[in-house]
GROMACS .gro file of C-alpha atoms in nm:
model
  455
    1MET     CA    1   0.000   0.000   0.000
    2ASN     CA    2   0.149   0.333  -0.105
    3GLU     CA    3   0.100   0.675   0.055
    4LYS     CA    4  -0.192   0.770  -0.170
    5GLN     CA    5  -0.377   0.444  -0.105
    6LEU     CA    6  -0.316   0.473   0.269
    7ASN     CA    7  -0.453   0.826   0.273
    8TYR     CA    8  -0.763   0.711   0.085
    9GLU     CA    9  -0.818   0.419   0.324
   10PHE     CA   10  -0.769   0.634   0.633
   11MET     CA   11  -0.997   0.915   0.519
   12SER     CA   12  -1.267   0.667   0.415
   13ILE     CA   13  -1.334   0.620   0.787
   14LEU     CA   14  -1.559   0.926   0.779
   15GLY     CA   15  -1.780   0.764   0.516
   16GLU     CA   16  -1.830   0.440   0.710
   17SER     CA   17  -2.183   0.360   0.821
   18HIS     CA   18  -2.243   0.368   1.194
   19PRO     CA   19  -2.607   0.271   1.262
   20GLY     CA   20  -2.717   0.319   1.620
   21LEU     CA   21  -2.447   0.576   1.706
   22THR     CA   22  -2.474   0.953   1.712
   23PHE     CA   23  -2.215   1.160   1.525
   24GLU     CA   24  -2.032   1.239   1.850
   25GLU     CA   25  -2.032   0.874   1.962
   26TYR     CA   26  -1.896   0.768   1.625
   27ARG     CA   27  -1.626   1.038   1.629
   28ASP     CA   28  -1.514   0.954   1.983
   29SER     CA   29  -1.499   0.582   1.898
   30CYS     CA   30  -1.275   0.658   1.598
   31VAL     CA   31  -1.048   0.887   1.800
   32PHE     CA   32  -1.005   0.627   2.074
   33LEU     CA   33  -0.935   0.330   1.846
   34LEU     CA   34  -0.702   0.523   1.615
   35PHE     CA   35  -0.501   0.653   1.909
   36TYR     CA   36  -0.481   0.298   2.044
   37GLN     CA   37  -0.347   0.175   1.710
   38TYR     CA   38  -0.096   0.460   1.693
   39LEU     CA   39   0.041   0.369   2.037
   40CYS     CA   40   0.060   0.001   1.939
   41LEU     CA   41   0.258   0.091   1.626
   42ARG     CA   42   0.486   0.333   1.806
   43TYR     CA   43   0.572   0.092   2.087
   44GLU     CA   44   0.555  -0.228   1.881
   45GLU     CA   45   0.877  -0.374   2.021
   46LYS     CA   46   0.802  -0.298   2.386
   47LEU     CA   47   0.438  -0.404   2.394
   48GLU     CA   48   0.335  -0.761   2.470
   49ASP     CA   49   0.150  -0.942   2.191
   50ALA     CA   50  -0.155  -0.994   2.413
   51TYR     CA   51  -0.226  -0.618   2.411
   52LYS     CA   52  -0.166  -0.537   2.044
   53LEU     CA   53  -0.435  -0.468   1.785
   54GLU     CA   54  -0.394  -0.818   1.636
   55ALA     CA   55  -0.516  -0.972   1.963
   56MET     CA   56  -0.834  -0.766   1.950
   57VAL     CA   57  -0.881  -0.856   1.582
   58ARG     CA   58  -0.865  -1.227   1.670
   59MET     CA   59  -1.135  -1.172   1.931
   60ALA     CA   60  -1.351  -0.995   1.671
   61VAL     CA   61  -1.305  -1.272   1.413
   62ARG     CA   62  -1.410  -1.536   1.667
   63GLY     CA   63  -1.713  -1.328   1.761
   64LYS     CA   64  -1.589  -1.276   2.117
   65LEU     CA   65  -1.548  -0.899   2.098
   66GLN     CA   66  -1.849  -0.749   2.274
   67ILE     CA   67  -1.852  -0.435   2.488
   68PRO     CA   68  -1.775  -0.614   2.820
   69SER     CA   69  -1.482  -0.803   2.664
   70PHE     CA   70  -1.360  -0.485   2.488
   71LEU     CA   71  -1.358  -0.297   2.818
   72ARG     CA   72  -1.170  -0.580   2.990
   73PHE     CA   73  -0.914  -0.586   2.710
   74ILE     CA   74  -0.849  -0.208   2.728
   75ASP     CA   75  -0.844  -0.217   3.107
   76ALA     CA   76  -0.569  -0.481   3.096
   77ALA     CA   77  -0.374  -0.320   2.810
   78SER     CA   78  -0.386   0.038   2.940
   79PRO     CA   79  -0.117   0.013   3.213
   80PHE     CA   80   0.126  -0.166   2.980
   81ILE     CA   81   0.077   0.095   2.706
   82TYR     CA   82   0.112   0.373   2.961
   83HIS     CA   83   0.435   0.219   3.090
   84CYS     CA   84   0.575   0.234   2.736
   85SER     CA   85   0.442   0.574   2.632
   86LYS     CA   86   0.415   0.778   2.953
   87CYS     CA   87   0.125   0.963   2.788
   88LEU     CA   88  -0.252   0.947   2.831
   89ARG     CA   89  -0.395   0.637   2.993
   90LEU     CA   90  -0.654   0.478   2.766
   91THR     CA   91  -0.880   0.413   3.066
   92ASP     CA   92  -0.871   0.786   3.153
   93LEU     CA   93  -1.012   0.895   2.817
   94SER     CA   94  -1.374   1.010   2.826
   95PHE     CA   95  -1.484   0.762   2.557
   96TYR     CA   96  -1.378   0.467   2.773
   97ARG     CA   97  -1.551   0.607   3.082
   98LYS     CA   98  -1.872   0.676   2.887
   99LEU     CA   99  -1.864   0.328   2.739
  100GLU     CA  100  -1.844   0.180   3.089
  101ASN     CA  101  -2.176   0.348   3.168
  102VAL     CA  102  -2.364   0.228   2.858
  103GLN     CA  103  -2.634  -0.001   2.995
  104GLN     CA  104  -2.874  -0.018   2.702
  105LEU     CA  105  -2.823  -0.347   2.519
  106GLU     CA  106  -2.900  -0.210   2.172
  107LYS     CA  107  -2.646   0.069   2.218
  108GLN     CA  108  -2.384  -0.184   2.332
  109LYS     CA  109  -2.452  -0.388   2.018
  110SER     CA  110  -2.415  -0.076   1.801
  111TYR     CA  111  -2.080   0.005   1.958
  112ALA     CA  112  -1.962  -0.358   1.928
  113ARG     CA  113  -2.056  -0.379   1.559
  114PHE     CA  114  -1.868  -0.061   1.479
  115ILE     CA  115  -1.560  -0.147   1.688
  116ARG     CA  116  -1.528  -0.487   1.520
  117LYS     CA  117  -1.564  -0.327   1.178
  118LEU     CA  118  -1.308  -0.052   1.239
  119ILE     CA  119  -1.037  -0.266   1.398
  120LYS     CA  120  -1.057  -0.510   1.106
  121LYS     CA  121  -1.018  -0.216   0.869
  122MET     CA  122  -0.718  -0.083   1.062
  123ASP     CA  123  -0.560  -0.430   1.069
  124ALA     CA  124  -0.576  -0.439   0.688
  125TRP     CA  125  -0.342  -0.139   0.663
  126ALA     CA  126  -0.039  -0.365   0.628
  127CYS     CA  127   0.222  -0.089   0.596
  128GLU     CA  128   0.334  -0.027   0.954
  129ASP     CA  129   0.638   0.190   0.882
  130LEU     CA  130   0.456   0.419   0.638
  131LEU     CA  131   0.148   0.430   0.860
  132LEU     CA  132   0.345   0.529   1.170
  133LYS     CA  133   0.524   0.802   0.975
  134GLN     CA  134   0.201   0.943   0.830
  135TYR     CA  135  -0.024   0.897   1.134
  136PRO     CA  136   0.005   1.250   1.285
  137LEU     CA  137  -0.087   1.416   0.955
  138LEU     CA  138  -0.359   1.162   0.872
  139PHE     CA  139  -0.514   1.198   1.216
  140ALA     CA  140  -0.512   1.580   1.191
  141ASP     CA  141  -0.671   1.565   0.844
  142LEU     CA  142  -0.941   1.330   0.970
  143MET     CA  143  -1.021   1.573   1.253
  144LYS     CA  144  -1.058   1.847   0.992
  145GLU     CA  145  -1.309   1.631   0.808
  146PHE     CA  146  -1.502   1.563   1.128
  147ALA     CA  147  -1.509   1.939   1.186
  148ARG     CA  148  -1.625   1.997   0.830
  149ALA     CA  149  -1.916   1.763   0.892
  150LYS     CA  150  -2.019   1.990   1.182
  151LYS     CA  151  -2.042   2.322   1.002
  152GLU     CA  152  -2.029   2.541   1.310
  153THR     CA  153  -1.682   2.412   1.402
  154HIS     CA  154  -1.522   2.412   1.058
  155VAL     CA  155  -1.208   2.618   0.998
  156SER     CA  156  -1.135   2.594   0.625
  157GLU     CA  157  -0.784   2.532   0.492
  158GLU     CA  158  -0.793   2.872   0.319
  159LEU     CA  159  -0.855   3.040   0.651
  160LEU     CA  160  -0.584   2.839   0.826
  161GLN     CA  161  -0.340   2.958   0.560
  162LEU     CA  162  -0.441   3.316   0.634
  163TYR     CA  163  -0.375   3.268   1.006
  164ARG     CA  164  -0.038   3.108   0.926
  165LEU     CA  165   0.058   3.390   0.690
  166PHE     CA  166   0.017   3.663   0.951
  167TYR     CA  167   0.164   3.461   1.237
  168ARG     CA  168   0.467   3.385   1.020
  169GLN     CA  169   0.513   3.753   0.936
  170THR     CA  170   0.467   3.886   1.288
  171MET     CA  171   0.606   3.620   1.524
  172LYS     CA  172   0.919   3.419   1.437
  173LYS     CA  173   0.893   3.162   1.716
  174PRO     CA  174   0.626   3.206   1.983
  175GLU     CA  175   0.706   3.070   2.326
  176THR     CA  176   0.340   3.059   2.430
  177ILE     CA  177   0.018   3.035   2.229
  178PHE     CA  178  -0.341   3.055   2.350
  179VAL     CA  179  -0.665   2.950   2.178
  180PRO     CA  180  -0.994   2.999   2.369
  181GLU     CA  181  -1.277   2.757   2.286
  182PHE     CA  182  -1.058   2.554   2.052
  183GLN     CA  183  -1.316   2.284   1.974
  184TYR     CA  184  -1.145   2.033   1.740
  185GLY     CA  185  -0.806   2.194   1.793
  186ILE     CA  186  -0.749   2.257   1.422
  187LEU     CA  187  -0.639   2.615   1.482
  188ILE     CA  188  -0.403   2.505   1.759
  189ASP     CA  189  -0.255   2.246   1.522
  190ALA     CA  190  -0.196   2.515   1.258
  191MET     CA  191  -0.037   2.756   1.507
  192ALA     CA  192   0.177   2.503   1.693
  193ARG     CA  193   0.309   2.293   1.406
  194ASP     CA  194   0.689   2.307   1.369
  195THR     CA  195   0.727   2.516   1.685
  196SER     CA  196   0.920   2.292   1.921
  197GLY     CA  197   0.949   2.433   2.270
  198THR     CA  198   0.625   2.629   2.242
  199GLU     CA  199   0.379   2.602   2.531
  200ILE     CA  200   0.014   2.563   2.435
  201PHE     CA  201  -0.277   2.699   2.637
  202GLY     CA  202  -0.649   2.690   2.576
  203TYR     CA  203  -0.988   2.613   2.724
  204GLU     CA  204  -1.284   2.416   2.596
  205GLU     CA  205  -1.596   2.296   2.774
  206GLN     CA  206  -1.617   1.956   2.602
  207GLU     CA  207  -1.374   1.701   2.741
  208GLY     CA  208  -1.360   1.509   2.412
  209PHE     CA  209  -1.221   1.813   2.229
  210ARG     CA  210  -0.952   1.859   2.494
  211GLU     CA  211  -0.847   1.498   2.444
  212ILE     CA  212  -0.831   1.541   2.066
  213VAL     CA  213  -0.590   1.831   2.111
  214GLU     CA  214  -0.379   1.634   2.359
  215ILE     CA  215  -0.357   1.349   2.109
  216LEU     CA  216  -0.265   1.586   1.824
  217CYS     CA  217   0.007   1.742   2.038
  218TYR     CA  218   0.140   1.403   2.149
  219MET     CA  219   0.160   1.276   1.791
  220ASN     CA  220   0.352   1.591   1.693
  221GLY     CA  221   0.607   1.547   1.968
  222LYS     CA  222   0.472   1.795   2.222
  223SER     CA  223   0.546   1.697   2.579
  224ARG     CA  224   0.253   1.682   2.820
  225GLU     CA  225   0.425   1.947   3.034
  226SER     CA  226   0.400   2.198   2.745
  227VAL     CA  227   0.025   2.150   2.686
  228HIS     CA  228  -0.216   2.324   2.925
  229LEU     CA  229  -0.582   2.264   2.841
  230TYR     CA  230  -0.860   2.372   3.076
  231ASP     CA  231  -1.232   2.344   3.099
  232LYS     CA  232  -1.409   2.678   3.131
  233ARG     CA  233  -1.441   2.679   3.510
  234THR     CA  234  -1.082   2.567   3.571
  235TRP     CA  235  -0.962   2.839   3.335
  236GLU     CA  236  -1.143   3.099   3.542
  237ASP     CA  237  -0.992   2.962   3.863
  238ALA     CA  238  -0.639   2.968   3.716
  239GLU     CA  239  -0.637   3.348   3.672
  240GLU     CA  240  -0.345   3.409   3.909
  241SER     CA  241  -0.113   3.155   3.744
  242ARG     CA  242  -0.167   3.246   3.377
  243PRO     CA  243   0.134   3.362   3.176
  244SER     CA  244   0.127   3.622   2.900
  245PHE     CA  245   0.092   3.486   2.546
  246ASP     CA  246   0.296   3.557   2.235
  247SER     CA  247   0.026   3.438   1.993
  248ILE     CA  248  -0.351   3.422   2.042
  249GLY     CA  249  -0.584   3.263   1.788
  250ILE     CA  250  -0.960   3.319   1.794
  251PHE     CA  251  -1.221   3.167   1.563
  252MET     CA  252  -1.578   3.267   1.650
  253PRO     CA  253  -1.767   3.355   1.330
  254GLU     CA  254  -2.095   3.302   1.516
  255GLY     CA  255  -1.997   3.573   1.768
  256VAL     CA  256  -1.897   3.572   2.132
  257GLU     CA  257  -2.145   3.465   2.395
  258ALA     CA  258  -2.271   3.759   2.600
  259GLY     CA  259  -2.080   3.806   2.921
  260THR     CA  260  -1.780   3.596   2.813
  261LEU     CA  261  -1.448   3.752   2.918
  262LEU     CA  262  -1.104   3.604   2.959
  263PHE     CA  263  -1.023   3.773   3.288
  264TYR     CA  264  -1.209   3.865   3.605
  265GLY     CA  265  -1.182   4.070   3.922
  266GLU     CA  266  -0.988   4.400   3.920
  267GLN     CA  267  -0.869   4.356   3.559
  268LYS     CA  268  -1.226   4.328   3.439
  269GLU     CA  269  -1.344   4.630   3.636
  270ARG     CA  270  -1.056   4.846   3.509
  271MET     CA  271  -1.122   4.755   3.145
  272LEU     CA  272  -1.494   4.824   3.178
  273ARG     CA  273  -1.422   5.167   3.332
  274GLU     CA  274  -1.171   5.260   3.061
  275THR     CA  275  -1.407   5.169   2.778
  276ALA     CA  276  -1.735   5.277   2.943
  277SER     CA  277  -1.861   4.935   2.841
  278THR     CA  278  -2.043   4.632   2.970
  279SER     CA  279  -1.895   4.285   2.953
  280LYS     CA  280  -2.111   4.188   2.654
  281GLY     CA  281  -2.002   4.159   2.293
  282GLU     CA  282  -1.702   4.082   2.077
  283PHE     CA  283  -1.492   4.389   2.154
  284PRO     CA  284  -1.488   4.345   2.533
  285PHE     CA  285  -1.388   3.984   2.468
  286LEU     CA  286  -1.108   4.094   2.233
  287LEU     CA  287  -0.986   4.353   2.484
  288SER     CA  288  -0.972   4.092   2.758
  289ALA     CA  289  -0.771   3.866   2.525
  290PHE     CA  290  -0.545   4.157   2.430
  291SER     CA  291  -0.464   4.216   2.795
  292LEU     CA  292  -0.321   3.861   2.811
  293MET     CA  293  -0.070   3.925   2.530
  294SER     CA  294   0.302   3.959   2.590
  295GLU     CA  295   0.496   4.266   2.482
  296GLY     CA  296   0.520   4.245   2.104
  297GLY     CA  297   0.253   3.973   2.095
  298VAL     CA  298   0.007   3.915   1.810
  299MET     CA  299  -0.361   3.814   1.805
  300ALA     CA  300  -0.564   3.704   1.502
  301ALA     CA  301  -0.942   3.672   1.523
  302VAL     CA  302  -1.234   3.583   1.295
  303LEU     CA  303  -1.562   3.737   1.411
  304PRO     CA  304  -1.887   3.873   1.259
  305SER     CA  305  -1.824   4.190   1.058
  306ALA     CA  306  -2.108   4.377   1.232
  307LEU     CA  307  -1.869   4.467   1.512
  308LEU     CA  308  -1.698   4.709   1.272
  309TYR     CA  309  -1.989   4.951   1.256
  310ARG     CA  310  -2.234   4.888   1.541
  311GLU     CA  311  -2.314   5.211   1.724
  312GLY     CA  312  -2.349   5.289   2.091
  313ARG     CA  313  -2.087   5.176   2.341
  314GLU     CA  314  -1.901   4.973   2.082
  315SER     CA  315  -1.809   5.297   1.907
  316SER     CA  316  -1.625   5.413   2.221
  317ILE     CA  317  -1.443   5.077   2.241
  318ARG     CA  318  -1.329   5.113   1.880
  319ARG     CA  319  -1.194   5.459   1.963
  320TYR     CA  320  -1.013   5.314   2.265
  321ILE     CA  321  -0.858   5.039   2.051
  322VAL     CA  322  -0.752   5.271   1.768
  323GLU     CA  323  -0.642   5.578   1.966
  324ASP     CA  324  -0.538   5.470   2.315
  325LEU     CA  325  -0.401   5.123   2.248
  326ASN     CA  326  -0.301   5.161   1.880
  327CYS     CA  327  -0.324   4.782   1.858
  328LEU     CA  328  -0.553   4.720   1.559
  329ASP     CA  329  -0.326   4.649   1.264
  330THR     CA  330  -0.542   4.486   0.994
  331VAL     CA  331  -0.909   4.456   0.905
  332MET     CA  332  -1.002   4.209   0.629
  333LEU     CA  333  -1.349   4.130   0.499
  334LEU     CA  334  -1.348   3.759   0.412
  335PRO     CA  335  -1.503   3.587   0.108
  336ASP     CA  336  -1.820   3.386   0.162
  337PHE     CA  337  -1.690   3.065   0.005
  338ILE     CA  338  -1.453   2.983   0.294
  339PHE     CA  339  -1.753   2.950   0.528
  340GLN     CA  340  -2.009   2.675   0.487
  341SER     CA  341  -2.296   2.872   0.636
  342ALA     CA  342  -2.453   3.154   0.439
  343GLY     CA  343  -2.563   3.479   0.597
  344GLN     CA  344  -2.355   3.740   0.775
  345LYS     CA  345  -2.013   3.850   0.657
  346GLU     CA  346  -1.708   3.759   0.865
  347VAL     CA  347  -1.401   3.969   0.926
  348PHE     CA  348  -1.038   3.881   1.001
  349LEU     CA  349  -0.874   4.113   1.255
  350LEU     CA  350  -0.504   4.136   1.342
  351PHE     CA  351  -0.395   4.298   1.669
  352ARG     CA  352  -0.035   4.375   1.768
  353LYS     CA  353   0.116   4.513   2.085
  354LYS     CA  354   0.377   4.791   2.081
  355ARG     CA  355   0.308   4.896   1.723
  356ILE     CA  356   0.524   5.175   1.587
  357VAL     CA  357   0.301   5.262   1.290
  358LYS     CA  358  -0.020   5.456   1.344
  359ASP     CA  359  -0.214   5.336   1.038
  360ILE     CA  360  -0.451   5.042   0.978
  361MET     CA  361  -0.456   4.818   0.670
  362PHE     CA  362  -0.801   4.743   0.525
  363PHE     CA  363  -0.852   4.453   0.280
  364ASP     CA  364  -1.173   4.375   0.094
  365CYS     CA  365  -1.154   4.009  -0.012
  366SER     CA  366  -1.530   3.961  -0.010
  367GLU     CA  367  -1.561   3.915  -0.387
  368MET     CA  368  -1.267   3.679  -0.430
  369GLU     CA  369  -1.368   3.351  -0.592
  370SER     CA  370  -1.063   3.165  -0.458
  371LEU     CA  371  -0.773   3.200  -0.216
  372GLY     CA  372  -0.453   3.049  -0.352
  373LYS     CA  373  -0.082   3.128  -0.373
  374GLU     CA  374  -0.136   3.430  -0.595
  375GLN     CA  375  -0.397   3.585  -0.366
  376TYR     CA  376  -0.195   3.518  -0.048
  377HIS     CA  377   0.112   3.668  -0.213
  378SER     CA  378  -0.083   3.983  -0.307
  379ILE     CA  379  -0.212   4.017   0.050
  380GLU     CA  380   0.135   3.958   0.197
  381ILE     CA  381   0.313   4.212  -0.028
  382ALA     CA  382   0.050   4.484   0.021
  383TRP     CA  383   0.051   4.428   0.399
  384LYS     CA  384   0.431   4.428   0.432
  385GLU     CA  385   0.472   4.740   0.218
  386ARG     CA  386   0.168   4.912   0.378
  387ARG     CA  387   0.043   5.024   0.039
  388SER     CA  388  -0.300   5.090  -0.108
  389VAL     CA  389  -0.434   4.906  -0.412
  390PRO     CA  390  -0.758   5.056  -0.555
  391GLY     CA  391  -1.055   4.828  -0.498
  392PHE     CA  392  -0.851   4.576  -0.295
  393CYS     CA  393  -0.678   4.732   0.005
  394SER     CA  394  -0.611   5.067   0.166
  395ARG     CA  395  -0.368   5.206   0.423
  396VAL     CA  396  -0.571   5.440   0.642
  397GLU     CA  397  -0.432   5.691   0.893
  398ARG     CA  398  -0.594   5.740   1.234
  399GLU     CA  399  -0.706   6.091   1.143
  400GLU     CA  400  -0.934   5.957   0.869
  401ILE     CA  401  -1.077   5.693   1.102
  402SER     CA  402  -1.140   5.962   1.362
  403LYS     CA  403  -1.332   6.169   1.103
  404ASN     CA  404  -1.554   5.866   1.047
  405ASP     CA  405  -1.626   5.849   1.421
  406TYR     CA  406  -1.425   5.524   1.442
  407ASN     CA  407  -1.661   5.339   1.215
  408LEU     CA  408  -1.445   5.063   1.060
  409ASN     CA  409  -1.687   4.954   0.788
  410LEU     CA  410  -1.478   4.881   0.480
  411PRO     CA  411  -1.679   5.079   0.216
  412ARG     CA  412  -1.568   5.396   0.397
  413TYR     CA  413  -1.206   5.322   0.316
  414ILE     CA  414  -1.205   5.105   0.001
  415THR     CA  415  -1.394   5.219  -0.309
  416LYS     CA  416  -1.486   4.944  -0.547
  417SER     CA  417  -1.415   5.048  -0.905
  418ILE     CA  418  -1.705   5.008  -1.147
  419ARG     CA  419  -1.588   4.872  -1.478
  420THR     CA  420  -1.773   4.994  -1.788
  421ALA     CA  421  -1.733   4.775  -2.092
  422LYS     CA  422  -1.659   4.949  -2.421
  423VAL     CA  423  -1.926   4.896  -2.687
  424ASP     CA  424  -1.815   4.847  -3.047
  425ILE     CA  425  -2.087   5.039  -3.237
  426ASP     CA  426  -1.977   4.927  -3.585
  427ALA     CA  427  -1.975   4.561  -3.482
  428LYS     CA  428  -2.325   4.597  -3.333
  429LYS     CA  429  -2.454   4.755  -3.658
  430LYS     CA  430  -2.309   4.469  -3.864
  431ARG     CA  431  -2.475   4.217  -3.633
  432ILE     CA  432  -2.812   4.393  -3.672
  433GLU     CA  433  -2.777   4.378  -4.051
  434GLU     CA  434  -2.698   4.004  -4.029
  435ILE     CA  435  -3.007   3.945  -3.814
  436ASP     CA  436  -3.224   4.139  -4.064
  437ARG     CA  437  -3.096   3.922  -4.350
  438GLU     CA  438  -3.164   3.606  -4.147
  439LEU     CA  439  -3.521   3.723  -4.073
  440LYS     CA  440  -3.587   3.791  -4.443
  441GLU     CA  441  -3.462   3.445  -4.532
  442ILE     CA  442  -3.689   3.288  -4.270
  443GLU     CA  443  -3.992   3.484  -4.394
  444LYS     CA  444  -3.914   3.370  -4.750
  445ARG     CA  445  -3.905   3.003  -4.640
  446ILE     CA  446  -4.233   3.042  -4.449
  447SER     CA  447  -4.398   3.179  -4.766
  448ILE     CA  448  -4.278   2.877  -4.969
  449TYR     CA  449  -4.413   2.633  -4.705
  450LYS     CA  450  -4.751   2.809  -4.703
  451ARG     CA  451  -4.772   2.790  -5.082
  452ASP     CA  452  -4.686   2.418  -5.090
  453LEU     CA  453  -4.943   2.346  -4.819
  454ASN     CA  454  -5.213   2.566  -4.980
  455LEU     CA  455  -5.235   2.779  -4.670
   0.00000   0.00000   0.00000
């Protein structure tokens, strides 16, 4: 089996039927079993044969692999695998604990049918060396496909490239990164790839998503000591021990839940006083994230574009961000095709601490039909040179933004050129003459038909 065939086989997992299981149950089953196989492959020489995938396959072939026997097998294998890997214990993963509590017989049968089917499929990938080498990338790609299936969590590859572009240009090697509400961890994977020594922080309410990120980090060589993932309440309690972050990545195209802030206590009160704001909305959330950035740090965020022009208290926050903090570097209206859901426009915002320049770059990418190397190169060059390109981007000074009462809506700063096509009058006249001749010929034929038919 070559690399292309292996990729096809691996990604076909998403298309497998899973009757009796919800999407989340199916996803968690896949994550658990694939991670188990990865550990078996990685520690092949150290692991006893009784706890390898082949032993479970033999049980499945003989019809002895039911949920009770599967749980006993994992319970026995887990300490041996942990002894070899010093990573997550299989029995500590949420999928295993949930499976222990499944009492309904039909649900147990559904799980057993799927587990037998998947482990037989994995056993057929008879290319251990290639599989072990490709596993981290294959697993990450599969998580992207699971996210794509759940539209509200999907971060497209085009958007990930945009995040990477700006992080690459603004931060050579971050020591700490932070992603709030990371869900499938795709953004963390994009930010943390090829950054050895970087510490990763984030919070997410769903335990399964936290485990997916831990697995992604482990497969990419991140030590457990460098990965700090919290649930929401634990994150709030850890306020005193949080470091400052070099890079912060935010993806919330559906908007920020009212009242959600990243800090509490005196910090929160001071920010609310300075901005004459409440704790609701995207901008208070962004300000609270900005306060967690290190000197020279960078933050990229995707949020609904309505925050650029909403009136009321948000106008005073925009003034505070532009004038007092001078931290807003780039505003980019994104094309619709990189989001699966139709409706509101989304905007990409780049914030930087300790900026020397006093301008803001505006990009209107809303009418782009694709985002490829050429488009990214155009964005990168215009951003680096801080230059205006009619109809595409504009470098705007603070004075102009102040005159617009800190309204950041892009049509105020980028004028779309209206192209008028030239009309060739002589060619149109010739075409009219041709049509007249064709009509005369048709009328002549109609007259002949009428005569022959005595009409």
